[in-house]
mmCIF file of C-alpha atoms in Angstrom:
data_model
loop_
_atom_site.group_PDB
_atom_site.id
_atom_site.type_symbol
_atom_site.label_atom_id
_atom_site.label_comp_id
_atom_site.label_asym_id
_atom_site.label_seq_id
_atom_site.Cartn_x
_atom_site.Cartn_y
_atom_site.Cartn_z
ATOM 1 C CA MET A 17 -23.377 40.397 -8.443
ATOM 2 C CA ALA A 18 -27.075 40.683 -7.573
ATOM 3 C CA LEU A 19 -26.412 39.261 -4.096
ATOM 4 C CA GLU A 20 -23.639 41.817 -3.516
ATOM 5 C CA LEU A 21 -25.989 44.668 -4.502
ATOM 6 C CA ALA A 22 -28.653 43.326 -2.147
ATOM 7 C CA HIS A 23 -26.272 43.429 0.823
ATOM 8 C CA GLU A 24 -24.843 46.907 0.092
ATOM 9 C CA ASN A 25 -26.110 49.869 2.173
ATOM 10 C CA ILE A 26 -27.684 52.117 -0.519
ATOM 11 C CA TRP A 27 -30.291 54.732 0.391
ATOM 12 C CA PHE A 28 -32.634 54.584 -2.547
ATOM 13 C CA ASP A 29 -35.459 56.632 -0.837
ATOM 14 C CA LYS A 30 -33.310 59.593 0.201
ATOM 15 C CA TRP A 31 -35.168 61.990 -2.140
ATOM 16 C CA ARG A 32 -38.390 61.404 -0.219
ATOM 17 C CA VAL A 33 -36.733 62.342 3.066
ATOM 18 C CA ASP A 34 -35.237 65.426 1.451
ATOM 19 C CA ASP A 35 -38.660 66.531 0.126
ATOM 20 C CA ALA A 36 -40.292 66.042 3.527
ATOM 21 C CA GLU A 37 -37.551 68.037 5.210
ATOM 22 C CA ARG A 38 -37.919 70.850 2.680
ATOM 23 C CA GLN A 39 -41.698 70.998 3.181
ATOM 24 C CA PHE A 40 -41.250 71.035 6.963
ATOM 25 C CA TYR A 41 -38.922 74.013 6.851
ATOM 26 C CA GLU A 42 -41.179 75.862 4.380
ATOM 27 C CA LYS A 43 -44.196 75.441 6.656
ATOM 28 C CA LYS A 44 -42.164 76.525 9.656
ATOM 29 C CA SER A 45 -40.910 79.636 7.865
ATOM 30 C CA SER A 46 -44.450 80.609 6.730
ATOM 31 C CA CYS A 47 -45.824 80.213 10.279
ATOM 32 C CA GLY A 48 -43.072 82.435 11.637
ATOM 33 C CA LEU A 49 -43.864 85.225 9.157
ATOM 34 C CA VAL A 50 -47.569 85.297 10.154
ATOM 35 C CA SER A 51 -46.861 85.510 13.887
ATOM 36 C CA GLU A 52 -44.257 88.250 13.519
ATOM 37 C CA GLY A 53 -46.536 90.317 11.201
ATOM 38 C CA GLY A 54 -49.364 90.358 13.797
ATOM 39 C CA GLU A 55 -47.207 91.486 16.744
ATOM 40 C CA SER A 56 -44.908 94.192 15.315
ATOM 41 C CA SER A 57 -44.444 96.261 12.193
ATOM 42 C CA PRO A 58 -41.527 95.899 9.803
ATOM 43 C CA ALA A 59 -40.198 99.277 10.994
ATOM 44 C CA GLY A 60 -40.093 98.167 14.633
ATOM 45 C CA ASN A 61 -37.847 95.141 13.864
ATOM 46 C CA GLU A 62 -34.476 95.420 15.543
ATOM 47 C CA SER A 63 -32.541 93.781 12.751
ATOM 48 C CA GLY A 64 -34.139 95.971 10.079
ATOM 49 C CA ARG A 65 -34.900 92.998 7.839
ATOM 50 C CA LEU A 66 -38.128 91.405 6.879
ATOM 51 C CA PRO A 67 -38.934 87.932 8.203
ATOM 52 C CA GLN A 68 -38.963 86.710 4.659
ATOM 53 C CA GLN A 69 -35.355 87.814 4.261
ATOM 54 C CA GLU A 70 -34.399 86.000 7.489
ATOM 55 C CA ALA A 71 -36.193 82.847 6.427
ATOM 56 C CA SER A 72 -34.721 82.787 2.969
ATOM 57 C CA PRO A 73 -31.468 81.104 4.016
ATOM 58 C CA ILE A 74 -33.473 78.439 5.845
ATOM 59 C CA ALA A 75 -35.554 77.799 2.797
ATOM 60 C CA SER A 76 -32.525 77.690 0.515
ATOM 61 C CA GLU A 77 -30.807 74.973 2.546
ATOM 62 C CA PRO A 78 -33.386 72.245 1.735
ATOM 63 C CA ASN A 79 -33.129 73.122 -1.952
ATOM 64 C CA GLU A 80 -29.376 72.612 -1.905
ATOM 65 C CA ALA A 81 -29.800 69.347 0.026
ATOM 66 C CA SER A 82 -32.386 68.144 -2.452
ATOM 67 C CA HIS A 83 -30.046 69.001 -5.337
ATOM 68 C CA THR A 84 -27.161 67.046 -3.814
ATOM 69 C CA SER A 85 -29.425 64.107 -2.947
ATOM 70 C CA GLY A 86 -30.711 64.077 -6.512
ATOM 71 C CA SER A 87 -27.193 63.986 -7.942
ATOM 72 C CA ALA A 88 -26.217 61.170 -5.506
ATOM 73 C CA GLY A 89 -29.313 59.215 -6.453
ATOM 74 C CA GLY A 90 -28.437 59.612 -10.120
ATOM 75 C CA GLN A 91 -24.944 58.269 -9.543
ATOM 76 C CA VAL A 92 -26.311 55.282 -7.615
ATOM 77 C CA SER A 93 -28.809 54.487 -10.334
ATOM 78 C CA ALA A 94 -26.048 54.743 -12.971
ATOM 79 C CA ASP A 95 -23.868 52.324 -10.960
ATOM 80 C CA VAL A 96 -26.764 49.903 -10.617
ATOM 81 C CA LEU A 97 -27.425 50.044 -14.347
ATOM 82 C CA ASN A 98 -23.733 49.425 -15.120
ATOM 83 C CA ARG A 99 -23.663 46.420 -12.821
ATOM 84 C CA LEU A 100 -26.827 45.008 -14.281
ATOM 85 C CA THR A 101 -25.466 45.313 -17.818
ATOM 86 C CA LYS A 102 -22.267 43.627 -16.694
ATOM 87 C CA LEU A 103 -24.253 40.780 -15.148
ATOM 88 C CA GLU A 104 -26.272 40.339 -18.318
ATOM 89 C CA SER A 105 -23.092 40.118 -20.409
ATOM 90 C CA GLU A 106 -21.579 37.579 -18.028
ATOM 91 C CA ASN A 107 -24.745 35.500 -18.066
ATOM 92 C CA SER A 108 -24.790 35.461 -21.849
ATOM 93 C CA ALA A 109 -21.135 34.354 -21.937
ATOM 94 C CA LEU A 110 -21.832 31.579 -19.430
ATOM 95 C CA SER A 111 -24.820 30.364 -21.407
ATOM 96 C CA LYS A 112 -22.659 30.190 -24.529
ATOM 97 C CA THR A 113 -19.961 28.150 -22.760
ATOM 98 C CA VAL A 114 -22.567 25.782 -21.292
ATOM 99 C CA SER A 115 -24.093 25.219 -24.714
ATOM 100 C CA THR A 116 -20.672 24.444 -26.234
ATOM 101 C CA LEU A 117 -19.917 21.996 -23.398
ATOM 102 C CA GLU A 118 -23.228 20.224 -23.944
ATOM 103 C CA LYS A 119 -22.431 19.860 -27.639
ATOM 104 C CA THR A 120 -18.989 18.386 -26.917
ATOM 105 C CA VAL A 121 -20.439 15.928 -24.376
ATOM 106 C CA VAL A 122 -23.019 14.752 -26.888
ATOM 107 C CA GLN A 123 -20.296 14.251 -29.511
ATOM 108 C CA LEU A 124 -18.145 12.250 -27.049
ATOM 109 C CA VAL A 125 -21.076 10.017 -26.124
ATOM 110 C CA LYS A 126 -21.735 9.306 -29.789
ATOM 111 C CA ARG A 127 -18.083 8.438 -30.387
ATOM 112 C CA LEU A 128 -18.020 6.070 -27.399
ATOM 113 C CA GLU A 129 -21.134 4.315 -28.639
ATOM 114 C CA ALA A 130 -19.583 3.982 -32.083
ATOM 115 C CA LEU A 131 -16.371 2.534 -30.611
ATOM 116 C CA GLU A 132 -18.317 0.025 -28.500
ATOM 117 C CA CYS A 133 -20.311 -1.088 -31.487
ATOM 118 C CA GLY A 134 -17.140 -1.419 -33.573
ATOM 119 C CA GLY A 135 -15.411 -3.492 -30.857
ATOM 120 C CA LYS A 136 -18.353 -5.870 -30.629
ATOM 121 C CA THR A 137 -18.407 -6.340 -34.373
ATOM 122 C CA THR A 138 -14.632 -7.004 -34.549
ATOM 123 C CA ALA A 139 -14.862 -9.479 -31.659
ATOM 124 C CA SER A 140 -17.685 -11.342 -33.381
ATOM 125 C CA ALA A 141 -15.694 -11.335 -36.624
ATOM 126 C CA THR A 142 -12.599 -12.758 -34.920
ATOM 127 C CA THR A 143 -14.613 -15.459 -33.168
ATOM 128 C CA SER A 144 -16.230 -16.386 -36.441
ATOM 129 C CA THR A 145 -12.857 -16.563 -38.241
ATOM 130 C CA SER A 146 -11.139 -18.447 -35.397
ATOM 131 C CA ALA A 147 -13.856 -21.067 -35.177
ATOM 132 C CA PRO A 148 -12.517 -24.407 -36.403
ATOM 133 C CA PRO A 149 -13.946 -25.727 -39.616
ATOM 134 C CA SER A 150 -16.544 -28.388 -39.304
ATOM 135 C CA LYS A 151 -15.151 -31.882 -39.488
ATOM 136 C CA PRO A 152 -16.173 -33.893 -42.493
ATOM 137 C CA GLU A 153 -18.400 -36.777 -41.805
ATOM 138 C CA PRO A 154 -16.520 -40.060 -41.693
ATOM 139 C CA MET A 155 -16.822 -42.196 -44.723
ATOM 140 C CA GLU A 156 -18.543 -45.469 -44.363
ATOM 141 C CA GLU A 157 -15.989 -48.256 -44.399
ATOM 142 C CA ASP A 158 -16.466 -51.794 -45.322
ATOM 143 C CA ASP A 159 -16.659 -54.553 -42.738
ATOM 144 C CA ASP A 160 -13.524 -56.194 -44.157
ATOM 145 C CA ASP A 161 -11.392 -53.086 -43.432
ATOM 146 C CA ASP A 162 -12.575 -53.008 -39.771
ATOM 147 C CA GLU A 163 -11.371 -56.524 -39.173
ATOM 148 C CA VAL A 164 -7.835 -55.783 -40.483
ATOM 149 C CA ASP A 165 -5.651 -53.685 -38.085
ATOM 150 C CA LEU A 166 -2.515 -52.652 -39.916
ATOM 151 C CA PHE A 167 -0.993 -50.201 -37.387
ATOM 152 C CA GLY A 168 -2.461 -51.131 -33.999
ATOM 153 C CA SER A 169 0.167 -53.734 -33.041
ATOM 154 C CA ASP A 170 3.110 -51.425 -33.771
ATOM 155 C CA ASP A 171 1.615 -48.683 -31.604
ATOM 156 C CA GLU A 172 1.133 -51.051 -28.700
ATOM 157 C CA GLU A 173 4.713 -52.309 -28.957
ATOM 158 C CA GLU A 174 6.057 -48.764 -29.028
ATOM 159 C CA ASP A 175 3.973 -47.821 -25.972
ATOM 160 C CA GLU A 176 5.279 -50.818 -24.026
ATOM 161 C CA ALA A 177 8.893 -50.023 -24.952
ATOM 162 C CA ALA A 178 8.478 -46.372 -23.957
ATOM 163 C CA ALA A 179 6.957 -47.404 -20.634
ATOM 164 C CA LYS A 180 9.889 -49.744 -19.909
ATOM 165 C CA VAL A 181 12.422 -47.022 -20.747
ATOM 166 C CA ARG A 182 10.591 -44.577 -18.521
ATOM 167 C CA GLU A 183 10.502 -47.012 -15.598
ATOM 168 C CA GLN A 184 14.204 -47.774 -15.982
ATOM 169 C CA ARG A 185 15.103 -44.091 -15.963
ATOM 170 C CA LEU A 186 12.990 -43.520 -12.872
ATOM 171 C CA LYS A 187 14.799 -46.332 -11.072
ATOM 172 C CA GLU A 188 18.207 -44.948 -12.025
ATOM 173 C CA TYR A 189 17.221 -41.506 -10.814
ATOM 174 C CA ALA A 190 15.991 -42.908 -7.486
ATOM 175 C CA GLU A 191 19.257 -44.836 -7.006
ATOM 176 C CA LYS A 192 21.366 -41.777 -7.752
ATOM 177 C CA LYS A 193 19.332 -39.722 -5.343
ATOM 178 C CA SER A 194 19.658 -42.317 -2.592
ATOM 179 C CA LYS A 195 23.437 -42.583 -3.112
ATOM 180 C CA LYS A 196 23.929 -38.825 -3.064
ATOM 181 C CA PRO A 197 25.834 -37.998 0.132
ATOM 182 C CA GLY A 198 24.095 -35.690 2.549
ATOM 183 C CA PRO A 199 25.520 -33.717 5.445
ATOM 184 C CA ILE A 200 27.533 -35.959 7.806
ATOM 185 C CA ALA A 201 26.261 -35.878 11.376
ATOM 186 C CA LYS A 202 29.091 -35.644 13.892
ATOM 187 C CA SER A 203 29.300 -35.456 17.678
ATOM 188 C CA SER A 204 31.911 -34.171 20.112
ATOM 189 C CA VAL A 205 32.371 -36.503 23.127
ATOM 190 C CA LEU A 206 34.410 -35.855 26.260
ATOM 191 C CA LEU A 207 35.402 -39.144 27.981
ATOM 192 C CA ASP A 208 36.551 -39.313 31.605
ATOM 193 C CA CYS A 209 38.867 -42.324 32.024
ATOM 194 C CA LYS A 210 39.500 -43.223 35.715
ATOM 195 C CA PRO A 211 42.562 -45.260 36.842
ATOM 196 C CA TRP A 212 42.752 -47.890 39.608
ATOM 197 C CA ASP A 213 44.956 -45.909 41.972
ATOM 198 C CA ASP A 214 47.451 -43.067 42.159
ATOM 199 C CA GLU A 215 50.301 -45.324 40.988
ATOM 200 C CA THR A 216 48.795 -45.842 37.516
ATOM 201 C CA ASP A 217 50.906 -44.415 34.694
ATOM 202 C CA MET A 218 48.543 -41.872 33.120
ATOM 203 C CA ALA A 219 50.862 -41.232 30.161
ATOM 204 C CA GLU A 220 50.796 -44.906 29.203
ATOM 205 C CA MET A 221 47.015 -44.895 29.641
ATOM 206 C CA GLU A 222 46.680 -42.040 27.138
ATOM 207 C CA LYS A 223 48.986 -43.825 24.657
ATOM 208 C CA GLU A 224 46.946 -47.041 24.837
ATOM 209 C CA ILE A 225 43.678 -45.148 24.375
ATOM 210 C CA ARG A 226 44.985 -43.237 21.351
ATOM 211 C CA LYS A 227 45.994 -46.530 19.740
ATOM 212 C CA ILE A 228 42.301 -47.304 19.231
ATOM 213 C CA HIS A 229 41.444 -46.629 15.564
ATOM 214 C CA MET A 230 37.928 -46.688 14.098
ATOM 215 C CA ASP A 231 36.430 -45.392 10.874
ATOM 216 C CA GLY A 232 34.931 -42.010 11.705
ATOM 217 C CA LEU A 233 36.871 -41.533 14.996
ATOM 218 C CA THR A 234 39.228 -38.606 15.581
ATOM 219 C CA TRP A 235 41.045 -38.049 18.875
ATOM 220 C CA GLY A 236 41.474 -34.576 20.277
ATOM 221 C CA ALA A 237 43.130 -32.885 23.254
ATOM 222 C CA ALA A 238 43.518 -34.557 26.649
ATOM 223 C CA LYS A 239 44.286 -33.364 30.190
ATOM 224 C CA LEU A 240 44.602 -34.727 33.723
ATOM 225 C CA VAL A 241 41.967 -33.691 36.236
ATOM 226 C CA PRO A 242 42.525 -34.345 39.979
ATOM 227 C CA LEU A 243 39.883 -36.449 41.730
ATOM 228 C CA ALA A 244 40.859 -37.154 45.398
ATOM 229 C CA TYR A 245 43.720 -38.525 47.476
ATOM 230 C CA GLY A 246 46.227 -37.765 44.734
ATOM 231 C CA ILE A 247 44.280 -39.740 42.130
ATOM 232 C CA GLN A 248 43.792 -38.086 38.697
ATOM 233 C CA LYS A 249 41.508 -38.918 35.801
ATOM 234 C CA LEU A 250 42.199 -38.561 32.082
ATOM 235 C CA SER A 251 39.709 -36.333 30.248
ATOM 236 C CA ILE A 252 40.141 -36.932 26.526
ATOM 237 C CA LEU A 253 38.130 -35.360 23.708
ATOM 238 C CA CYS A 254 37.114 -37.154 20.534
ATOM 239 C CA VAL A 255 34.941 -36.452 17.466
ATOM 240 C CA VAL A 256 32.863 -39.305 16.057
ATOM 241 C CA GLU A 257 30.596 -39.719 13.036
ATOM 242 C CA ASP A 258 27.189 -40.827 14.269
ATOM 243 C CA GLU A 259 26.571 -43.304 11.442
ATOM 244 C CA LYS A 260 29.972 -45.029 11.718
ATOM 245 C CA VAL A 261 30.990 -44.953 15.387
ATOM 246 C CA SER A 262 29.013 -46.071 18.408
ATOM 247 C CA VAL A 263 30.007 -44.334 21.643
ATOM 248 C CA ASP A 264 29.147 -47.440 23.723
ATOM 249 C CA GLU A 265 31.395 -49.585 21.558
ATOM 250 C CA LEU A 266 34.202 -47.063 21.942
ATOM 251 C CA ILE A 267 33.852 -47.110 25.737
ATOM 252 C CA GLU A 268 34.004 -50.922 25.746
ATOM 253 C CA LYS A 269 37.225 -50.848 23.716
ATOM 254 C CA ILE A 270 38.804 -48.378 26.154
ATOM 255 C CA GLN A 271 37.779 -50.509 29.154
ATOM 256 C CA GLU A 272 39.552 -53.516 27.603
ATOM 257 C CA HIS A 273 42.810 -51.978 28.836
ATOM 258 C CA GLU A 274 42.203 -53.322 32.350
ATOM 259 C CA ASP A 275 45.759 -52.630 33.540
ATOM 260 C CA TYR A 276 45.202 -48.880 33.315
ATOM 261 C CA VAL A 277 41.489 -48.134 33.089
ATOM 262 C CA GLN A 278 38.995 -48.847 35.862
ATOM 263 C CA SER A 279 35.914 -47.121 34.316
ATOM 264 C CA VAL A 280 34.916 -44.640 31.614
ATOM 265 C CA ASP A 281 32.217 -41.961 31.916
ATOM 266 C CA ILE A 282 30.842 -39.504 29.379
ATOM 267 C CA GLY A 283 31.692 -35.979 30.591
ATOM 268 C CA ALA A 284 30.038 -34.093 27.743
ATOM 269 C CA PHE A 285 28.229 -34.971 24.513
ATOM 270 C CA ASN A 286 27.519 -32.315 21.878
ATOM 271 C CA LYS A 287 26.227 -32.499 18.304
ATOM 272 C CA ILE A 288 28.317 -30.713 15.683
#
């Protein structure tokens, strides 16, 4: 509030200006009366009035201005006093609130210190209660008792038996794991079987080839593909298991039919 009053445009010294203005006009009016009295008589004045009567309105104007300025200055001073009293009341209220806050902060700090001290004491109490009791000192035994071992042999036998059982179970587990079937790897093979000439019976060739049976071999579709000069080759598809069937061995078995087959080539080989 004090900063706002400092920045407001209030004319506190207006009464001084009003007094100076009033004195100026009074001096001016008195000088005019002296000059007029020396030059002409009151009877010879055209207006028929004395200079004092003409100057009276001029003199009355500063009085009215001073009265109004005085009233305005009184209002301003009353406003300033009201604002100052308001500021004092607000400051007192703020000081009260600050004092109450300080008291509460002090109380909270004391409570926190008390809680910390209580936690430390409880923790120390729990550690003291949870500490294991001290072991009793072993009794001195006679030399005769040390030489006699009543339970040592049984413990050793039990440990050996448990170790044998554990080893046997580990072996059984390893065997089961090794025998467990995994994913079967298969391959798709396209074989190109070429005849001797154009007079070879391709239907009989296909029949003889399909008669070949192996574990892990499955025959698929077949078709005739022209080569040259009217000669055709037999392209036959088969699926083999990689662990059971060897493609080279299969080709050798097909080439054993010498009456029909001249040679066998691998047209395509894909893993499934």
